[in-house]
C-alpha cells in the first residue's frame, strides 16, 4: 500500500531517503514538520501588504510575519487566498517576492529564538503552473504545498487526483477544500478517499464552510486507512471552536476510527493572532476531558460572530480579505486596505460590524499586544 511506503520513507536515514526519492518516489518532509503539525498548531494565512501604488510594501509585509511569529504561531501559510491569488498575474508578478520575503523573515525569527516554523505555500493553477509553483516553493525552503483546485472546475475525480499526484512528486502536499463562495469547487468523498492514498499527503485544510462537506472529508480519511497519519486542520472560519472541540467517530471495516481536527489554518487567524493561539490551546486542553465547559460553547458563538463581521458573511464574503486588512490597519500593521483587484473592498456596513465585535469581545482582541511590539516588528 502507498501509505506503508510513506511511513517507511519517513523513517529512512537522509542518505537512503535521497536515493529512494531519486528513483521516482515522493519527497517527504522532515520528521519535525510532521510532529509539529500533529501536535496541533495555529497557522495564519498571510495577507498582502501593499503601498498606495499597489507595490509590495516590504516593511509592512515583514512586520506581519514577525507579528505572527511573536504571537506564537508555529506555522505560516503564504501565497494562499488571504495573500490574494492575483499575486500570480504577470502584471503583478508577486508570487516569488512574497514567498521569499516570508521565508527569509521567518527563518531569521526562528534562528533568533531557537524555533522551527512550518512553512506552507499555496499552489494554484492548471498542471504546468501548479508544478512550477511547487518547485519554486520547495527551492525557497517551504515544507509543504497546499493545493487549490479552483482553476480546474471541469476535471473529474480521477483527473483531479492525478493533478495532485503530479504536484506531490515535487513537494509534500496539503489538501484544501475551499468554500465555493470564494472560488472553490465541490469535491466528493471518493476524491478525498483517493487523495488520502498519495503517500506524502501530510494534511488537509477543511474549509468548505459546510458541515456536510466537512464530514465528507473526515469520512474519506477514516475509510482510507490513513486516519492515524493525515493531520486535519480547520479552515472553517465560521465554525472554528466547534471544529477543534469535536471528536469524530467513523466505522471502517468493523473498526471504530476516531479523528480530531487538531489545529487551524485560517484567514481569520491573520488578525488577533495572539488570541487565536491561546484559543487553540484552550480547545486542546479539553481533548482528554469527558465534558466540554459551556463557556467554550459560548466562546464558539462569539468567535463566529467576529468572523461574520471580518469575512463579510452578509454580502457573500465579498469583503473577507479587506475585513482582515481593516483590523490590521487599525492596529498599525498595515498602511491601507488595498487589494490587487480594485473591485474588492469593504462592503457597506462592514466597518461598523467589525467595530461592533471589537467592542463586544475585548477578550478576543490583541490590540495591546500589538501596540507594545509593533515598532519592533516594523523596524
GROMACS .gro file of C-alpha atoms in nm:
model
  379
    1UNK     CA    1   0.000   0.000   0.000
    2UNK     CA    2   0.115   0.356  -0.065
    3UNK     CA    3   0.055   0.456   0.296
    4UNK     CA    4   0.303   0.198   0.422
    5UNK     CA    5   0.556   0.327   0.169
    6UNK     CA    6   0.509   0.676   0.316
    7UNK     CA    7   0.573   0.553   0.669
    8UNK     CA    8   0.889   0.366   0.568
    9UNK     CA    9   1.023   0.666   0.379
   10UNK     CA   10   0.978   0.893   0.680
   11UNK     CA   11   1.197   0.668   0.894
   12UNK     CA   12   1.480   0.629   0.642
   13UNK     CA   13   1.823   0.788   0.702
   14UNK     CA   14   1.865   1.104   0.494
   15UNK     CA   15   2.114   0.948   0.251
   16UNK     CA   16   1.893   0.647   0.186
   17UNK     CA   17   1.583   0.868   0.161
   18UNK     CA   18   1.755   1.082  -0.104
   19UNK     CA   19   1.841   0.774  -0.311
   20UNK     CA   20   1.484   0.646  -0.284
   21UNK     CA   21   1.341   0.980  -0.397
   22UNK     CA   22   1.578   0.994  -0.690
   23UNK     CA   23   1.427   0.665  -0.802
   24UNK     CA   24   1.095   0.838  -0.857
   25UNK     CA   25   0.917   0.824  -0.522
   26UNK     CA   26   0.761   1.109  -0.327
   27UNK     CA   27   0.952   1.372  -0.124
   28UNK     CA   28   0.871   1.357   0.245
   29UNK     CA   29   0.900   1.643   0.495
   30UNK     CA   30   1.136   1.632   0.790
   31UNK     CA   31   1.006   1.446   1.093
   32UNK     CA   32   0.985   1.767   1.297
   33UNK     CA   33   0.743   1.916   1.043
   34UNK     CA   34   0.505   1.622   1.072
   35UNK     CA   35   0.529   1.605   1.450
   36UNK     CA   36   0.468   1.979   1.483
   37UNK     CA   37   0.158   1.956   1.268
   38UNK     CA   38   0.030   1.651   1.455
   39UNK     CA   39   0.058   1.835   1.785
   40UNK     CA   40  -0.188   2.095   1.657
   41UNK     CA   41  -0.073   2.448   1.579
   42UNK     CA   42  -0.212   2.784   1.473
   43UNK     CA   43  -0.127   2.867   1.112
   44UNK     CA   44  -0.229   3.218   0.999
   45UNK     CA   45  -0.291   3.273   0.629
   46UNK     CA   46  -0.055   3.560   0.543
   47UNK     CA   47  -0.211   3.878   0.397
   48UNK     CA   48  -0.050   4.102   0.136
   49UNK     CA   49   0.080   4.446   0.235
   50UNK     CA   50   0.066   4.697  -0.049
   51UNK     CA   51   0.174   5.056  -0.098
   52UNK     CA   52  -0.066   5.316  -0.238
   53UNK     CA   53   0.089   5.236  -0.578
   54UNK     CA   54  -0.011   4.868  -0.535
   55UNK     CA   55   0.350   4.759  -0.499
   56UNK     CA   56   0.470   4.518  -0.233
   57UNK     CA   57   0.528   4.702   0.095
   58UNK     CA   58   0.835   4.512   0.216
   59UNK     CA   59   0.842   4.675   0.559
   60UNK     CA   60   0.479   4.602   0.642
   61UNK     CA   61   0.500   4.255   0.492
   62UNK     CA   62   0.796   4.166   0.712
   63UNK     CA   63   0.621   4.323   1.008
   64UNK     CA   64   0.321   4.096   0.963
   65UNK     CA   65   0.542   3.786   0.950
   66UNK     CA   66   0.719   3.896   1.269
   67UNK     CA   67   0.383   3.957   1.436
   68UNK     CA   68   0.264   3.604   1.363
   69UNK     CA   69   0.588   3.457   1.489
   70UNK     CA   70   0.582   3.665   1.809
   71UNK     CA   71   0.214   3.578   1.866
   72UNK     CA   72   0.311   3.212   1.893
   73UNK     CA   73   0.202   3.081   1.555
   74UNK     CA   74   0.416   2.775   1.476
   75UNK     CA   75   0.319   2.771   1.109
   76UNK     CA   76   0.252   3.018   0.831
   77UNK     CA   77   0.066   2.981   0.500
   78UNK     CA   78   0.177   3.211   0.218
   79UNK     CA   79   0.050   3.253  -0.137
   80UNK     CA   80  -0.298   3.138  -0.036
   81UNK     CA   81  -0.641   3.301  -0.070
   82UNK     CA   82  -0.573   3.560   0.202
   83UNK     CA   83  -0.248   3.654   0.025
   84UNK     CA   84  -0.462   3.721  -0.285
   85UNK     CA   85  -0.446   3.479  -0.576
   86UNK     CA   86  -0.386   3.779  -0.807
   87UNK     CA   87  -0.019   3.789  -0.698
   88UNK     CA   88   0.034   3.529  -0.970
   89UNK     CA   89  -0.082   3.753  -1.254
   90UNK     CA   90   0.208   3.860  -1.480
   91UNK     CA   91   0.124   4.228  -1.436
   92UNK     CA   92   0.190   4.192  -1.063
   93UNK     CA   93   0.448   3.907  -1.058
   94UNK     CA   94   0.447   3.899  -0.679
   95UNK     CA   95   0.436   3.527  -0.601
   96UNK     CA   96   0.811   3.473  -0.576
   97UNK     CA   97   0.887   3.801  -0.393
   98UNK     CA   98   0.612   3.732  -0.138
   99UNK     CA   99   0.725   3.373  -0.079
  100UNK     CA  100   1.089   3.481  -0.047
  101UNK     CA  101   1.014   3.764   0.194
  102UNK     CA  102   0.809   3.545   0.429
  103UNK     CA  103   1.063   3.263   0.425
  104UNK     CA  104   1.358   3.495   0.492
  105UNK     CA  105   1.178   3.678   0.770
  106UNK     CA  106   1.055   3.367   0.948
  107UNK     CA  107   1.393   3.197   0.914
  108UNK     CA  108   1.558   3.495   1.083
  109UNK     CA  109   1.297   3.490   1.362
  110UNK     CA  110   1.347   3.116   1.410
  111UNK     CA  111   1.725   3.150   1.428
  112UNK     CA  112   1.700   3.430   1.681
  113UNK     CA  113   1.461   3.242   1.909
  114UNK     CA  114   1.570   2.882   1.853
  115UNK     CA  115   1.238   2.779   1.699
  116UNK     CA  116   1.122   2.597   1.388
  117UNK     CA  117   0.820   2.723   1.194
  118UNK     CA  118   0.627   2.512   0.942
  119UNK     CA  119   0.601   2.697   0.610
  120UNK     CA  120   0.317   2.615   0.370
  121UNK     CA  121   0.297   2.764   0.020
  122UNK     CA  122  -0.023   2.788  -0.180
  123UNK     CA  123  -0.009   2.603  -0.513
  124UNK     CA  124  -0.260   2.707  -0.779
  125UNK     CA  125  -0.348   2.671  -1.143
  126UNK     CA  126  -0.350   2.401  -1.408
  127UNK     CA  127  -0.075   2.140  -1.435
  128UNK     CA  128   0.219   2.342  -1.570
  129UNK     CA  129   0.163   2.642  -1.343
  130UNK     CA  130   0.099   2.427  -1.035
  131UNK     CA  131   0.412   2.218  -1.085
  132UNK     CA  132   0.624   2.531  -1.137
  133UNK     CA  133   0.481   2.684  -0.819
  134UNK     CA  134   0.550   2.363  -0.626
  135UNK     CA  135   0.913   2.358  -0.745
  136UNK     CA  136   0.955   2.724  -0.655
  137UNK     CA  137   0.816   2.668  -0.307
  138UNK     CA  138   1.043   2.370  -0.249
  139UNK     CA  139   1.351   2.560  -0.372
  140UNK     CA  140   1.268   2.852  -0.142
  141UNK     CA  141   1.254   2.626   0.161
  142UNK     CA  142   0.881   2.571   0.207
  143UNK     CA  143   0.792   2.242   0.369
  144UNK     CA  144   0.452   2.179   0.209
  145UNK     CA  145   0.241   2.291  -0.085
  146UNK     CA  146  -0.131   2.343  -0.026
  147UNK     CA  147  -0.320   2.273  -0.347
  148UNK     CA  148  -0.607   2.490  -0.467
  149UNK     CA  149  -0.829   2.325  -0.729
  150UNK     CA  150  -1.025   2.639  -0.819
  151UNK     CA  151  -0.872   2.658  -1.166
  152UNK     CA  152  -0.991   2.305  -1.253
  153UNK     CA  153  -1.373   2.317  -1.236
  154UNK     CA  154  -1.430   2.063  -1.514
  155UNK     CA  155  -1.193   1.781  -1.418
  156UNK     CA  156  -1.340   1.461  -1.275
  157UNK     CA  157  -1.220   1.297  -0.954
  158UNK     CA  158  -0.958   1.080  -1.121
  159UNK     CA  159  -0.806   1.371  -1.312
  160UNK     CA  160  -0.802   1.587  -1.000
  161UNK     CA  161  -0.617   1.319  -0.803
  162UNK     CA  162  -0.362   1.278  -1.083
  163UNK     CA  163  -0.313   1.655  -1.083
  164UNK     CA  164  -0.241   1.644  -0.710
  165UNK     CA  165  -0.017   1.340  -0.755
  166UNK     CA  166   0.198   1.529  -1.009
  167UNK     CA  167   0.242   1.814  -0.759
  168UNK     CA  168   0.322   1.563  -0.484
  169UNK     CA  169   0.625   1.446  -0.683
  170UNK     CA  170   0.763   1.800  -0.637
  171UNK     CA  171   0.675   1.878  -0.274
  172UNK     CA  172   0.484   1.718   0.015
  173UNK     CA  173   0.123   1.830  -0.006
  174UNK     CA  174  -0.166   1.962   0.199
  175UNK     CA  175  -0.516   1.909   0.066
  176UNK     CA  176  -0.754   2.204   0.059
  177UNK     CA  177  -1.133   2.212   0.050
  178UNK     CA  178  -1.209   2.577  -0.034
  179UNK     CA  179  -1.562   2.709   0.002
  180UNK     CA  180  -1.746   2.774  -0.325
  181UNK     CA  181  -1.832   3.135  -0.230
  182UNK     CA  182  -1.470   3.239  -0.286
  183UNK     CA  183  -1.386   3.018  -0.583
  184UNK     CA  184  -1.374   2.663  -0.451
  185UNK     CA  185  -1.547   2.364  -0.614
  186UNK     CA  186  -1.746   2.075  -0.476
  187UNK     CA  187  -1.540   1.763  -0.408
  188UNK     CA  188  -1.670   1.411  -0.347
  189UNK     CA  189  -1.598   1.157  -0.076
  190UNK     CA  190  -1.439   0.941  -0.348
  191UNK     CA  191  -1.199   1.222  -0.437
  192UNK     CA  192  -1.086   1.267  -0.078
  193UNK     CA  193  -1.054   0.892  -0.024
  194UNK     CA  194  -0.829   0.863  -0.330
  195UNK     CA  195  -0.631   1.175  -0.243
  196UNK     CA  196  -0.560   1.032   0.101
  197UNK     CA  197  -0.366   0.746  -0.061
  198UNK     CA  198  -0.099   0.978  -0.201
  199UNK     CA  199   0.195   0.890   0.028
  200UNK     CA  200   0.311   1.242   0.103
  201UNK     CA  201  -0.031   1.396   0.158
  202UNK     CA  202   0.054   1.514   0.507
  203UNK     CA  203  -0.262   1.703   0.596
  204UNK     CA  204  -0.589   1.857   0.478
  205UNK     CA  205  -0.728   2.202   0.539
  206UNK     CA  206  -1.107   2.159   0.560
  207UNK     CA  207  -1.268   2.489   0.461
  208UNK     CA  208  -1.597   2.432   0.275
  209UNK     CA  209  -1.792   2.633   0.539
  210UNK     CA  210  -2.038   2.343   0.530
  211UNK     CA  211  -2.087   2.077   0.800
  212UNK     CA  212  -2.189   1.808   0.550
  213UNK     CA  213  -1.886   1.862   0.328
  214UNK     CA  214  -1.661   1.874   0.634
  215UNK     CA  215  -1.791   1.530   0.732
  216UNK     CA  216  -1.722   1.408   0.376
  217UNK     CA  217  -1.350   1.475   0.424
  218UNK     CA  218  -1.340   1.317   0.768
  219UNK     CA  219  -1.525   1.007   0.646
  220UNK     CA  220  -1.291   0.969   0.350
  221UNK     CA  221  -0.979   0.996   0.565
  222UNK     CA  222  -1.115   0.738   0.807
  223UNK     CA  223  -1.200   0.498   0.525
  224UNK     CA  224  -0.862   0.546   0.357
  225UNK     CA  225  -0.685   0.368   0.641
  226UNK     CA  226  -0.460   0.670   0.697
  227UNK     CA  227  -0.662   0.832   0.972
  228UNK     CA  228  -0.369   0.797   1.211
  229UNK     CA  229  -0.127   0.965   0.967
  230UNK     CA  230  -0.306   1.254   0.796
  231UNK     CA  231  -0.335   1.569   1.006
  232UNK     CA  232  -0.663   1.759   0.985
  233UNK     CA  233  -0.685   2.136   1.012
  234UNK     CA  234  -0.993   2.353   1.018
  235UNK     CA  235  -1.029   2.628   0.763
  236UNK     CA  236  -1.395   2.668   0.853
  237UNK     CA  237  -1.362   3.022   0.986
  238UNK     CA  238  -1.736   3.015   1.061
  239UNK     CA  239  -1.703   2.714   1.295
  240UNK     CA  240  -1.352   2.730   1.439
  241UNK     CA  241  -1.409   2.639   1.802
  242UNK     CA  242  -1.658   2.358   1.747
  243UNK     CA  243  -1.431   2.203   1.484
  244UNK     CA  244  -1.150   2.200   1.739
  245UNK     CA  245  -1.362   2.063   2.024
  246UNK     CA  246  -1.527   1.775   1.842
  247UNK     CA  247  -1.412   1.415   1.823
  248UNK     CA  248  -1.542   1.249   1.507
  249UNK     CA  249  -1.601   0.874   1.504
  250UNK     CA  250  -1.649   0.653   1.197
  251UNK     CA  251  -1.675   0.279   1.148
  252UNK     CA  252  -1.428   0.136   0.899
  253UNK     CA  253  -1.408  -0.241   0.838
  254UNK     CA  254  -1.574  -0.314   1.173
  255UNK     CA  255  -1.327  -0.087   1.349
  256UNK     CA  256  -1.413   0.245   1.507
  257UNK     CA  257  -1.186   0.522   1.387
  258UNK     CA  258  -1.175   0.845   1.591
  259UNK     CA  259  -1.046   1.161   1.429
  260UNK     CA  260  -0.976   1.510   1.552
  261UNK     CA  261  -0.920   1.838   1.377
  262UNK     CA  262  -0.604   1.932   1.563
  263UNK     CA  263  -0.531   2.287   1.451
  264UNK     CA  264  -0.634   2.573   1.229
  265UNK     CA  265  -0.507   2.720   0.903
  266UNK     CA  266  -0.722   3.027   0.879
  267UNK     CA  267  -0.761   3.369   0.725
  268UNK     CA  268  -0.947   3.467   1.043
  269UNK     CA  269  -0.627   3.399   1.236
  270UNK     CA  270  -0.437   3.653   1.023
  271UNK     CA  271  -0.553   3.909   1.278
  272UNK     CA  272  -0.593   3.888   1.658
  273UNK     CA  273  -0.339   3.605   1.625
  274UNK     CA  274  -0.218   3.611   1.985
  275UNK     CA  275  -0.572   3.533   2.100
  276UNK     CA  276  -0.606   3.265   1.831
  277UNK     CA  277  -0.302   3.080   1.965
  278UNK     CA  278  -0.446   3.096   2.316
  279UNK     CA  279  -0.786   2.979   2.192
  280UNK     CA  280  -0.635   2.673   2.025
  281UNK     CA  281  -0.459   2.578   2.348
  282UNK     CA  282  -0.787   2.608   2.541
  283UNK     CA  283  -0.952   2.372   2.295
  284UNK     CA  284  -0.665   2.122   2.309
  285UNK     CA  285  -0.690   2.109   2.688
  286UNK     CA  286  -1.040   1.959   2.655
  287UNK     CA  287  -0.935   1.663   2.441
  288UNK     CA  288  -0.876   1.431   2.735
  289UNK     CA  289  -1.179   1.552   2.930
  290UNK     CA  290  -1.520   1.378   2.923
  291UNK     CA  291  -1.713   1.707   2.911
  292UNK     CA  292  -1.673   2.044   2.745
  293UNK     CA  293  -1.730   2.354   2.956
  294UNK     CA  294  -2.028   2.560   2.849
  295UNK     CA  295  -1.807   2.871   2.844
  296UNK     CA  296  -1.626   2.724   2.541
  297UNK     CA  297  -1.956   2.684   2.360
  298UNK     CA  298  -2.033   3.047   2.438
  299UNK     CA  299  -1.689   3.139   2.309
  300UNK     CA  300  -1.761   2.944   1.990
  301UNK     CA  301  -2.056   3.168   1.913
  302UNK     CA  302  -1.856   3.482   1.986
  303UNK     CA  303  -1.574   3.376   1.753
  304UNK     CA  304  -1.824   3.304   1.476
  305UNK     CA  305  -1.984   3.645   1.530
  306UNK     CA  306  -1.640   3.803   1.488
  307UNK     CA  307  -1.586   3.605   1.172
  308UNK     CA  308  -1.919   3.709   1.025
  309UNK     CA  309  -1.801   4.069   1.052
  310UNK     CA  310  -1.444   4.009   0.936
  311UNK     CA  311  -1.543   3.794   0.641
  312UNK     CA  312  -1.850   3.993   0.539
  313UNK     CA  313  -2.086   3.694   0.554
  314UNK     CA  314  -2.388   3.920   0.495
  315UNK     CA  315  -2.255   4.003   0.149
  316UNK     CA  316  -2.146   3.655   0.040
  317UNK     CA  317  -1.790   3.711   0.168
  318UNK     CA  318  -1.714   3.991  -0.077
  319UNK     CA  319  -1.513   4.176   0.187
  320UNK     CA  320  -1.339   3.880   0.351
  321UNK     CA  321  -0.985   3.997   0.271
  322UNK     CA  322  -1.043   4.372   0.330
  323UNK     CA  323  -1.210   4.287   0.662
  324UNK     CA  324  -0.886   4.134   0.789
  325UNK     CA  325  -0.695   4.428   0.641
  326UNK     CA  326  -0.915   4.671   0.831
  327UNK     CA  327  -0.826   4.518   1.168
  328UNK     CA  328  -0.455   4.515   1.081
  329UNK     CA  329  -0.473   4.875   0.961
  330UNK     CA  330  -0.641   4.985   1.284
  331UNK     CA  331  -0.357   4.817   1.474
  332UNK     CA  332  -0.095   4.996   1.262
  333UNK     CA  333   0.033   4.677   1.095
  334UNK     CA  334  -0.098   4.775   0.752
  335UNK     CA  335  -0.093   5.119   0.594
  336UNK     CA  336  -0.414   5.080   0.394
  337UNK     CA  337  -0.689   4.842   0.282
  338UNK     CA  338  -0.567   4.797  -0.075
  339UNK     CA  339  -0.621   4.477  -0.273
  340UNK     CA  340  -0.479   4.398  -0.616
  341UNK     CA  341  -0.833   4.364  -0.750
  342UNK     CA  342  -0.975   4.720  -0.748
  343UNK     CA  343  -1.327   4.577  -0.721
  344UNK     CA  344  -1.253   4.430  -0.378
  345UNK     CA  345  -1.313   4.644  -0.070
  346UNK     CA  346  -1.513   4.672   0.247
  347UNK     CA  347  -1.888   4.629   0.196
  348UNK     CA  348  -2.135   4.892   0.317
  349UNK     CA  349  -2.176   4.849   0.690
  350UNK     CA  350  -1.882   4.608   0.727
  351UNK     CA  351  -1.662   4.861   0.902
  352UNK     CA  352  -1.935   4.920   1.159
  353UNK     CA  353  -1.983   4.544   1.210
  354UNK     CA  354  -1.612   4.495   1.276
  355UNK     CA  355  -1.610   4.785   1.520
  356UNK     CA  356  -1.911   4.627   1.695
  357UNK     CA  357  -1.741   4.291   1.755
  358UNK     CA  358  -1.416   4.462   1.860
  359UNK     CA  359  -1.611   4.640   2.134
  360UNK     CA  360  -1.826   4.339   2.225
  361UNK     CA  361  -1.546   4.084   2.268
  362UNK     CA  362  -1.233   4.253   2.405
  363UNK     CA  363  -1.105   3.913   2.525
  364UNK     CA  364  -1.071   3.808   2.159
  365UNK     CA  365  -0.872   4.116   2.059
  366UNK     CA  366  -0.492   4.151   2.087
  367UNK     CA  367  -0.461   4.528   2.034
  368UNK     CA  368  -0.248   4.581   2.346
  369UNK     CA  369  -0.001   4.308   2.246
  370UNK     CA  370   0.037   4.464   1.902
  371UNK     CA  371   0.073   4.818   2.039
  372UNK     CA  372   0.353   4.708   2.273
  373UNK     CA  373   0.554   4.536   1.999
  374UNK     CA  374   0.458   4.693   1.666
  375UNK     CA  375   0.755   4.929   1.640
  376UNK     CA  376   0.999   4.639   1.685
  377UNK     CA  377   0.827   4.429   1.419
  378UNK     CA  378   0.824   4.719   1.172
  379UNK     CA  379   1.179   4.833   1.240
   0.00000   0.00000   0.00000
